[in-house]
Amino acid sequence: MTNHSNFTIAVLAGDGIGTEVMAPCVELLDAVCAAVGGFTLSWNHLDAGADHYRRTGVSIPDEALAAARQANAILLGAMGLPHIRYPDGTEIAPQLELREKLDLYAGVRPIKTFAGLPLPLASPKAANLDAVLVRESTEGLFAARGHCQMDGDNAARDTMVITRHTSERLFDFAFELARQRKAQGFAGKVTCVDKANVLGSFAFFRRIFDERAERYPDIEANHCYVDAAGLRLVKSPWEFDVMVTENMFGDILSDVCAGLMGGMGMAPSADIGDQQAVFQPCHGSAPDIVGQGKANPIATFLSAALMLDWLGKKHANKACQDGAGMIVAAVAAALRNGQLIPYELGGTAGTAQISDAIMGQVEQPVAASLK
Ligand code: ATP
């Protein structure tokens, strides 16, 4: 499928601002590719999402799913629109189907703040956050999606699923990540976030975490109940290194983490399996700002950086990893002087201005310094 340097990327721009942030992201990746050399990217643009469902009755066609499977990586914008729903009232969410169908169990949500942005926490420590939330992405409470048991109009029951197989892989992923980060100077600590004091499913989750922790004696392992984790994320998020949690808790906490970074438009993600991976911003299609040029593309750019890093590690291509570093450095350089404040953080910089500023850093100083 790959010759280690020529990569096919399936692009699912999706709905709403997904298309607005994906266009400059593809341009940025082309520029990074040209600046670094050593790898090529070819694009396979695929149609899927809520609007596709409205037009065709299908959220993601089989051919698009097959093409995504064939690609070296999948880059996704955003999917779902509140006014387009399945007959049972739930939103169209092919991104969740992709996670389940491609077995992308490890949802990586970096929590990284950039200097130059107004952030919600006043402490100087909050301006230097660098942690990762790992969200299980194929089971947990989301496994109940489409299987809600209705008792007439009197009760509704959704069942949470925690399996040993997925939990073991998830925890191993989190410990390996902490180990890689420790080699870069981070704490080397994994915190299991659960509700083991109330639910048997979470007691099982924690027991498997403790079992796997024994295999990583060089990494500190501890636990935190999800309610306490919410408190600590707001009061002292710098205490965390790698956090690992169930799907629904991860969904909620990753928005808290996005808030710590300044907003949804700053938060990237990667959903990683043993073979494939999807890279997308944490945000949704943001219908409230669509068509206004206000969407912050940085989360998508940082997701593209995660993609290059993953491709580089998977295929032993250092140029790809350099490309990832170039994107992060370009974002940091563009924001550093405090003049580029996205709309969602109270500023006036929209999609075009932010994209131009970051593209300028790739084409000029950052590229020069890496060569
Ligand atoms: P979903 O359930 O599909 O993840 P959501 O309900 O979490 O979506 P979002 O679409 O992520 O909602 O939007 C949440 C809020 O954040 C909205 O006010 C939206 O305008 C804002 N927002 C999301 N993404 C961005 C972005 N890239 N730039 C600016 N604002 C954004």
Tab-separated table of C-alpha atoms and ligand atoms in Angstrom:
chain	number	residue	atom	x	y	z
A	1	MET	CA	0.000	0.000	0.000
A	2	THR	CA	2.845	2.411	0.694
A	3	ASN	CA	6.391	2.948	-0.421
A	4	HIS	CA	7.148	4.849	2.802
A	5	SER	CA	7.252	8.304	1.214
A	6	ASN	CA	4.279	8.697	-1.143
A	7	PHE	CA	1.111	8.904	0.871
A	8	THR	CA	-2.517	8.972	-0.243
A	9	ILE	CA	-4.706	10.983	2.103
A	10	ALA	CA	-8.471	10.519	2.120
A	11	VAL	CA	-10.035	13.936	2.733
A	12	LEU	CA	-13.535	14.084	4.208
A	13	ALA	CA	-14.232	17.786	4.592
A	14	GLY	CA	-17.820	17.084	5.682
A	15	ASP	CA	-20.315	19.712	6.768
A	16	GLY	CA	-20.474	23.329	7.893
A	17	ILE	CA	-17.106	24.838	8.779
A	18	GLY	CA	-15.499	21.462	8.001
A	19	THR	CA	-15.176	22.539	4.371
A	20	GLU	CA	-13.970	26.035	5.363
A	21	VAL	CA	-11.059	24.785	7.480
A	22	MET	CA	-10.138	21.871	5.231
A	23	ALA	CA	-9.353	23.946	2.124
A	24	PRO	CA	-6.519	25.964	3.760
A	25	CYS	CA	-5.338	22.836	5.568
A	26	VAL	CA	-4.718	21.019	2.275
A	27	GLU	CA	-2.899	24.118	0.966
A	28	LEU	CA	-0.770	24.236	4.112
A	29	LEU	CA	0.123	20.561	3.834
A	30	ASP	CA	1.118	21.043	0.180
A	31	ALA	CA	3.347	23.950	1.229
A	32	VAL	CA	4.918	21.953	4.075
A	33	CYS	CA	5.509	19.047	1.740
A	34	ALA	CA	7.257	21.353	-0.746
A	35	ALA	CA	9.307	23.063	1.985
A	36	VAL	CA	10.519	19.854	3.690
A	37	GLY	CA	10.803	17.454	0.735
A	38	GLY	CA	11.257	13.737	1.312
A	39	PHE	CA	7.596	12.761	1.046
A	40	THR	CA	4.582	13.422	-1.166
A	41	LEU	CA	0.893	13.645	-0.410
A	42	SER	CA	-1.868	12.932	-2.911
A	43	TRP	CA	-5.436	13.827	-2.110
A	44	ASN	CA	-8.554	11.721	-2.470
A	45	HIS	CA	-11.507	14.016	-1.714
A	46	LEU	CA	-14.562	12.035	-0.563
A	47	ASP	CA	-18.125	13.130	0.030
A	48	ALA	CA	-19.853	12.160	3.292
A	49	GLY	CA	-21.720	13.740	6.165
A	50	ALA	CA	-25.107	15.149	7.082
A	51	ASP	CA	-25.578	17.096	3.867
A	52	HIS	CA	-24.623	14.010	1.877
A	53	TYR	CA	-27.271	12.106	3.843
A	54	ARG	CA	-29.856	14.821	3.059
A	55	ARG	CA	-29.084	14.525	-0.657
A	56	THR	CA	-28.717	10.744	-0.944
A	57	GLY	CA	-30.112	9.064	2.174
A	58	VAL	CA	-26.631	7.696	2.966
A	59	SER	CA	-24.198	9.327	5.425
A	60	ILE	CA	-21.039	7.704	4.071
A	61	PRO	CA	-21.202	5.709	0.818
A	62	ASP	CA	-19.573	2.270	0.745
A	63	GLU	CA	-17.160	3.464	-1.969
A	64	ALA	CA	-16.010	6.385	0.219
A	65	LEU	CA	-15.524	4.036	3.161
A	66	ALA	CA	-13.530	1.657	0.969
A	67	ALA	CA	-11.369	4.512	-0.364
A	68	ALA	CA	-10.776	5.752	3.189
A	69	ARG	CA	-9.671	2.249	4.200
A	70	GLN	CA	-7.242	2.145	1.274
A	71	ALA	CA	-5.676	5.524	2.066
A	72	ASN	CA	-2.569	5.901	4.206
A	73	ALA	CA	-4.412	8.308	6.483
A	74	ILE	CA	-7.781	10.040	6.744
A	75	LEU	CA	-8.157	13.772	7.286
A	76	LEU	CA	-11.617	14.865	8.372
A	77	GLY	CA	-13.155	18.328	8.752
A	78	ALA	CA	-16.410	18.138	10.688
A	79	MET	CA	-19.629	16.199	10.243
A	80	GLY	CA	-23.205	16.562	11.422
A	81	LEU	CA	-25.834	19.304	11.213
A	82	PRO	CA	-28.406	19.758	13.978
A	83	HIS	CA	-31.389	20.047	11.601
A	84	ILE	CA	-30.542	16.870	9.642
A	85	ARG	CA	-31.198	13.749	11.705
A	86	TYR	CA	-31.935	10.047	11.482
A	87	PRO	CA	-35.559	9.014	12.065
A	88	ASP	CA	-34.732	8.189	15.732
A	89	GLY	CA	-33.695	11.800	16.330
A	90	THR	CA	-29.925	11.258	16.556
A	91	GLU	CA	-27.467	13.288	14.454
A	92	ILE	CA	-25.689	12.028	11.358
A	93	ALA	CA	-22.200	11.134	12.594
A	94	PRO	CA	-20.128	9.159	10.066
A	95	GLN	CA	-17.031	10.158	12.043
A	96	LEU	CA	-18.273	7.907	14.869
A	97	GLU	CA	-19.004	5.114	12.380
A	98	LEU	CA	-15.459	5.444	11.023
A	99	ARG	CA	-14.011	5.042	14.513
A	100	GLU	CA	-16.064	1.896	15.068
A	101	LYS	CA	-15.612	0.379	11.589
A	102	LEU	CA	-11.854	1.037	11.435
A	103	ASP	CA	-11.371	0.029	15.090
A	104	LEU	CA	-9.795	3.371	16.043
A	105	TYR	CA	-9.768	2.774	19.769
A	106	ALA	CA	-7.266	5.431	20.887
A	107	GLY	CA	-8.561	8.993	20.643
A	108	VAL	CA	-5.564	11.258	21.174
A	109	ARG	CA	-6.478	14.778	22.333
A	110	PRO	CA	-3.392	16.912	22.975
A	111	ILE	CA	-3.831	19.708	25.513
A	112	LYS	CA	-1.275	22.281	24.405
A	113	THR	CA	-1.431	26.016	24.913
A	114	PHE	CA	0.302	28.615	22.747
A	115	ALA	CA	1.849	31.884	23.915
A	116	GLY	CA	0.195	35.052	22.592
A	117	LEU	CA	-3.424	33.988	23.119
A	118	PRO	CA	-5.774	35.163	25.869
A	119	LEU	CA	-6.487	32.001	27.899
A	120	PRO	CA	-9.191	31.349	30.504
A	121	LEU	CA	-6.792	30.515	33.361
A	122	ALA	CA	-4.677	33.356	34.726
A	123	SER	CA	-1.790	31.248	36.069
A	124	PRO	CA	1.406	31.466	33.969
A	125	LYS	CA	1.502	27.660	34.200
A	126	ALA	CA	-1.712	27.526	32.130
A	127	ALA	CA	0.106	29.197	29.252
A	128	ASN	CA	2.541	26.271	29.056
A	129	LEU	CA	0.239	23.276	29.161
A	130	ASP	CA	1.409	20.172	27.366
A	131	ALA	CA	-0.562	17.061	28.286
A	132	VAL	CA	-2.616	14.478	26.403
A	133	LEU	CA	-6.070	13.055	26.973
A	134	VAL	CA	-6.510	9.566	25.505
A	135	ARG	CA	-10.191	8.853	24.934
A	136	GLU	CA	-11.377	5.324	24.142
A	137	SER	CA	-13.304	5.823	20.903
A	138	THR	CA	-15.108	2.602	19.944
A	139	GLU	CA	-17.135	1.458	22.955
A	140	GLY	CA	-18.051	2.844	26.413
A	141	LEU	CA	-21.435	4.550	26.622
A	142	PHE	CA	-21.304	5.490	22.934
A	143	ALA	CA	-21.635	1.763	22.140
A	144	ALA	CA	-25.322	2.258	22.915
A	145	ARG	CA	-25.682	4.551	19.909
A	146	GLY	CA	-28.566	3.244	17.800
A	147	HIS	CA	-29.454	0.566	20.399
A	148	CYS	CA	-31.414	2.561	22.966
A	149	GLN	CA	-33.957	0.306	24.693
A	150	MET	CA	-37.225	2.131	25.038
A	151	ASP	CA	-39.841	0.971	27.520
A	152	GLY	CA	-42.785	2.588	25.762
A	153	ASP	CA	-42.797	6.247	26.685
A	154	ASN	CA	-41.768	5.536	30.277
A	155	ALA	CA	-38.039	4.784	30.291
A	156	ALA	CA	-34.952	4.721	28.077
A	157	ARG	CA	-31.906	2.536	28.678
A	158	ASP	CA	-28.452	2.916	27.085
A	159	THR	CA	-25.882	0.260	27.974
A	160	MET	CA	-22.192	0.967	28.508
A	161	VAL	CA	-19.704	-1.542	27.101
A	162	ILE	CA	-16.173	-1.970	28.467
A	163	THR	CA	-14.232	-4.907	27.008
A	164	ARG	CA	-10.949	-6.373	28.222
A	165	HIS	CA	-9.526	-6.526	24.689
A	166	THR	CA	-10.073	-2.851	23.901
A	167	SER	CA	-9.162	-1.646	27.383
A	168	GLU	CA	-5.848	-3.500	27.348
A	169	ARG	CA	-4.917	-1.969	23.977
A	170	LEU	CA	-6.062	1.453	25.150
A	171	PHE	CA	-4.008	1.368	28.335
A	172	ASP	CA	-0.949	0.014	26.522
A	173	PHE	CA	-1.279	2.899	24.062
A	174	ALA	CA	-1.466	5.418	26.928
A	175	PHE	CA	1.553	3.923	28.739
A	176	GLU	CA	3.605	3.794	25.514
A	177	LEU	CA	2.711	7.422	24.845
A	178	ALA	CA	3.760	8.415	28.379
A	179	ARG	CA	7.024	6.540	27.845
A	180	GLN	CA	7.716	8.393	24.578
A	181	ARG	CA	6.897	11.690	26.274
A	182	LYS	CA	9.102	10.843	29.257
A	183	ALA	CA	12.009	10.488	26.831
A	184	GLN	CA	11.260	14.089	25.786
A	185	GLY	CA	11.337	15.349	29.387
A	186	PHE	CA	7.693	15.030	30.447
A	187	ALA	CA	6.599	13.481	33.757
A	188	GLY	CA	5.999	9.916	32.574
A	189	LYS	CA	2.653	9.547	34.317
A	190	VAL	CA	-0.707	8.049	33.297
A	191	THR	CA	-3.929	8.923	35.135
A	192	CYS	CA	-6.933	6.620	34.682
A	193	VAL	CA	-10.109	8.736	34.796
A	194	ASP	CA	-13.183	6.716	35.776
A	195	LYS	CA	-16.121	6.345	38.144
A	196	ALA	CA	-14.973	3.100	39.732
A	197	ASN	CA	-16.583	4.031	43.065
A	198	VAL	CA	-20.088	3.834	41.563
A	199	LEU	CA	-20.224	1.605	38.466
A	200	GLY	CA	-19.023	-1.972	38.063
A	201	SER	CA	-18.040	-1.297	34.451
A	202	PHE	CA	-15.589	1.345	35.650
A	203	ALA	CA	-14.285	-0.879	38.470
A	204	PHE	CA	-13.474	-3.396	35.697
A	205	PHE	CA	-11.884	-0.607	33.594
A	206	ARG	CA	-9.685	0.411	36.545
A	207	ARG	CA	-8.737	-3.195	37.365
A	208	ILE	CA	-7.475	-3.702	33.806
A	209	PHE	CA	-5.604	-0.369	34.019
A	210	ASP	CA	-3.829	-1.553	37.189
A	211	GLU	CA	-2.949	-4.883	35.543
A	212	ARG	CA	-1.423	-3.172	32.489
A	213	ALA	CA	0.376	-0.596	34.650
A	214	GLU	CA	2.503	-3.416	36.102
A	215	ARG	CA	4.080	-3.843	32.657
A	216	TYR	CA	5.358	-0.244	32.733
A	217	PRO	CA	7.299	0.088	36.009
A	218	ASP	CA	9.084	3.175	34.652
A	219	ILE	CA	5.770	5.039	34.296
A	220	GLU	CA	3.792	6.354	37.278
A	221	ALA	CA	0.174	5.170	37.246
A	222	ASN	CA	-2.605	6.762	39.275
A	223	HIS	CA	-6.400	7.196	39.250
A	224	CYS	CA	-8.836	10.069	39.396
A	225	TYR	CA	-12.644	10.001	39.523
A	226	VAL	CA	-14.119	11.881	36.595
A	227	ASP	CA	-15.778	14.542	38.744
A	228	ALA	CA	-12.473	15.276	40.492
A	229	ALA	CA	-10.741	15.308	37.097
A	230	GLY	CA	-13.161	18.038	35.980
A	231	LEU	CA	-12.273	20.092	39.050
A	232	ARG	CA	-8.535	19.566	38.654
A	233	LEU	CA	-8.611	20.407	34.941
A	234	VAL	CA	-10.010	23.815	35.817
A	235	LYS	CA	-7.871	24.443	38.948
A	236	SER	CA	-4.521	22.852	38.131
A	237	PRO	CA	-4.400	21.170	34.684
A	238	TRP	CA	-0.590	21.230	34.693
A	239	GLU	CA	-0.689	18.307	37.186
A	240	PHE	CA	-1.653	15.936	34.374
A	241	ASP	CA	0.660	14.238	31.883
A	242	VAL	CA	-1.305	11.508	30.056
A	243	MET	CA	-4.945	10.956	31.031
A	244	VAL	CA	-6.854	7.906	29.791
A	245	THR	CA	-10.608	7.473	29.952
A	246	GLU	CA	-13.823	5.984	28.602
A	247	ASN	CA	-15.512	7.300	25.436
A	248	MET	CA	-18.279	9.467	26.923
A	249	PHE	CA	-16.113	10.889	29.708
A	250	GLY	CA	-13.453	11.611	27.082
A	251	ASP	CA	-16.009	13.387	24.912
A	252	ILE	CA	-16.916	15.703	27.771
A	253	LEU	CA	-13.434	16.258	29.185
A	254	SER	CA	-11.916	16.946	25.768
A	255	ASP	CA	-14.210	19.965	25.420
A	256	VAL	CA	-13.026	21.146	28.858
A	257	CYS	CA	-9.472	20.725	27.575
A	258	ALA	CA	-10.344	22.670	24.406
A	259	GLY	CA	-11.550	25.448	26.687
A	260	LEU	CA	-8.177	25.470	28.441
A	261	MET	CA	-6.551	25.987	25.044
A	262	GLY	CA	-8.829	28.915	24.224
A	263	GLY	CA	-11.664	27.265	22.302
A	264	MET	CA	-12.775	24.421	20.082
A	265	GLY	CA	-10.842	25.845	17.138
A	266	MET	CA	-7.551	25.241	18.976
A	267	ALA	CA	-8.084	21.556	19.811
A	268	PRO	CA	-6.759	18.858	17.457
A	269	SER	CA	-7.363	15.132	17.615
A	270	ALA	CA	-6.255	11.798	16.220
A	271	ASP	CA	-8.276	8.591	16.385
A	272	ILE	CA	-5.753	5.816	16.086
A	273	GLY	CA	-6.075	2.070	15.565
A	274	ASP	CA	-3.508	-0.627	14.949
A	275	GLN	CA	-3.638	-0.045	11.161
A	276	GLN	CA	-5.502	3.155	10.344
A	277	ALA	CA	-6.111	6.583	11.790
A	278	VAL	CA	-8.421	9.563	11.341
A	279	PHE	CA	-7.209	13.088	12.081
A	280	GLN	CA	-9.726	15.831	12.733
A	281	PRO	CA	-10.308	18.940	14.826
A	282	CYS	CA	-12.231	18.278	18.064
A	283	HIS	CA	-14.927	20.716	17.012
A	284	GLY	CA	-18.149	20.029	15.148
A	285	SER	CA	-19.586	21.751	12.084
A	286	ALA	CA	-20.360	24.955	14.073
A	287	PRO	CA	-23.507	25.969	12.149
A	288	ASP	CA	-23.691	29.210	14.171
A	289	ILE	CA	-20.633	30.641	12.372
A	290	VAL	CA	-20.742	28.877	9.009
A	291	GLY	CA	-20.249	31.109	5.963
A	292	GLN	CA	-18.914	34.032	8.022
A	293	GLY	CA	-15.193	33.410	7.595
A	294	LYS	CA	-14.828	33.182	11.392
A	295	ALA	CA	-13.820	29.539	11.747
A	296	ASN	CA	-10.437	29.063	13.394
A	297	PRO	CA	-8.485	26.568	11.236
A	298	ILE	CA	-5.702	25.977	13.805
A	299	ALA	CA	-7.253	22.800	15.270
A	300	THR	CA	-7.356	21.320	11.778
A	301	PHE	CA	-3.761	22.384	11.062
A	302	LEU	CA	-2.595	20.808	14.329
A	303	SER	CA	-4.548	17.652	13.468
A	304	ALA	CA	-2.676	17.596	10.148
A	305	ALA	CA	0.557	17.833	12.157
A	306	LEU	CA	-0.539	14.810	14.206
A	307	MET	CA	-1.174	13.013	10.905
A	308	LEU	CA	2.318	13.729	9.579
A	309	ASP	CA	3.842	12.660	12.883
A	310	TRP	CA	1.865	9.391	12.837
A	311	LEU	CA	2.744	8.699	9.187
A	312	GLY	CA	6.390	9.514	9.875
A	313	LYS	CA	6.597	7.128	12.825
A	314	LYS	CA	4.615	4.377	11.091
A	315	HIS	CA	6.666	4.490	7.888
A	316	ALA	CA	10.029	5.509	9.358
A	317	ASN	CA	9.958	8.751	7.378
A	318	LYS	CA	11.793	11.479	9.276
A	319	ALA	CA	10.831	14.162	6.731
A	320	CYS	CA	7.190	13.578	7.600
A	321	GLN	CA	7.937	14.098	11.270
A	322	ASP	CA	9.873	17.254	10.397
A	323	GLY	CA	6.770	18.419	8.511
A	324	ALA	CA	4.713	17.879	11.665
A	325	GLY	CA	7.190	19.933	13.679
A	326	MET	CA	7.109	22.636	11.016
A	327	ILE	CA	3.327	23.047	11.310
A	328	VAL	CA	3.413	23.304	15.119
A	329	ALA	CA	6.323	25.754	14.954
A	330	ALA	CA	4.519	27.837	12.314
A	331	VAL	CA	1.373	28.023	14.484
A	332	ALA	CA	3.453	29.026	17.517
A	333	ALA	CA	5.374	31.653	15.527
A	334	ALA	CA	2.220	33.150	14.012
A	335	LEU	CA	0.551	33.493	17.435
A	336	ARG	CA	3.557	34.471	19.531
A	337	ASN	CA	3.395	38.271	19.240
A	338	GLY	CA	-0.202	38.381	20.460
A	339	GLN	CA	-1.486	40.141	17.326
A	340	LEU	CA	-3.317	37.178	15.796
A	341	ILE	CA	-6.344	36.555	18.003
A	342	PRO	CA	-9.048	34.298	16.509
A	343	TYR	CA	-12.701	35.382	16.707
A	344	GLU	CA	-13.568	32.643	19.180
A	345	LEU	CA	-10.966	34.057	21.602
A	346	GLY	CA	-12.399	37.551	21.337
A	347	GLY	CA	-10.215	38.795	18.481
A	348	THR	CA	-10.860	39.657	14.857
A	349	ALA	CA	-8.746	37.068	13.018
A	350	GLY	CA	-10.803	34.766	10.815
A	351	THR	CA	-10.044	31.728	8.683
A	352	ALA	CA	-8.214	33.585	5.893
A	353	GLN	CA	-6.067	35.807	8.106
A	354	ILE	CA	-5.007	32.959	10.384
A	355	SER	CA	-4.292	30.663	7.437
A	356	ASP	CA	-2.240	33.334	5.661
A	357	ALA	CA	-0.206	34.083	8.792
A	358	ILE	CA	0.630	30.412	9.382
A	359	MET	CA	1.290	29.761	5.706
A	360	GLY	CA	3.668	32.753	5.754
A	361	GLN	CA	5.655	31.117	8.559
A	362	VAL	CA	5.947	27.875	6.605
A	363	GLU	CA	7.098	29.570	3.451
A	364	GLN	CA	9.501	31.944	5.191
A	365	PRO	CA	11.355	31.806	8.534
A	366	VAL	CA	10.392	28.426	9.952
A	367	ALA	CA	11.182	26.620	6.733
A	368	ALA	CA	14.528	28.376	6.522
A	369	SER	CA	15.490	27.460	10.092
A	370	LEU	CA	14.703	23.756	9.572
A	371	LYS	CA	16.772	23.395	6.427
B	1	ATP	P1	-20.315	18.295	17.855
B	1	ATP	O1	-21.343	17.763	18.791
B	1	ATP	O2	-20.590	17.990	16.412
B	1	ATP	O3	-18.900	17.988	18.265
B	1	ATP	P2	-20.580	20.745	19.203
B	1	ATP	O4	-22.000	20.756	19.633
B	1	ATP	O5	-19.534	20.387	20.220
B	1	ATP	O6	-20.414	19.852	17.903
B	1	ATP	P3	-19.233	22.742	17.752
B	1	ATP	O7	-19.703	22.675	16.353
B	1	ATP	O8	-17.904	22.168	18.034
B	1	ATP	O9	-20.345	22.154	18.669
B	1	ATP	O10	-19.286	24.240	18.240
B	1	ATP	C1	-19.281	24.613	19.623
B	1	ATP	C2	-19.034	26.105	19.707
B	1	ATP	O11	-17.670	26.357	19.372
B	1	ATP	C3	-19.858	26.908	18.723
B	1	ATP	O12	-20.231	28.155	19.311
B	1	ATP	C4	-18.926	27.137	17.563
B	1	ATP	O13	-19.178	28.296	16.835
B	1	ATP	C5	-17.567	27.203	18.229
B	1	ATP	N1	-16.541	26.661	17.351
B	1	ATP	C6	-16.360	25.362	17.042
B	1	ATP	N2	-15.336	25.229	16.202
B	1	ATP	C7	-14.853	26.460	15.967
B	1	ATP	C8	-13.790	26.965	15.172
B	1	ATP	N3	-13.006	26.170	14.434
B	1	ATP	N4	-13.579	28.291	15.149
B	1	ATP	C9	-14.352	29.112	15.876
B	1	ATP	N5	-15.361	28.702	16.655
B	1	ATP	C10	-15.621	27.380	16.699
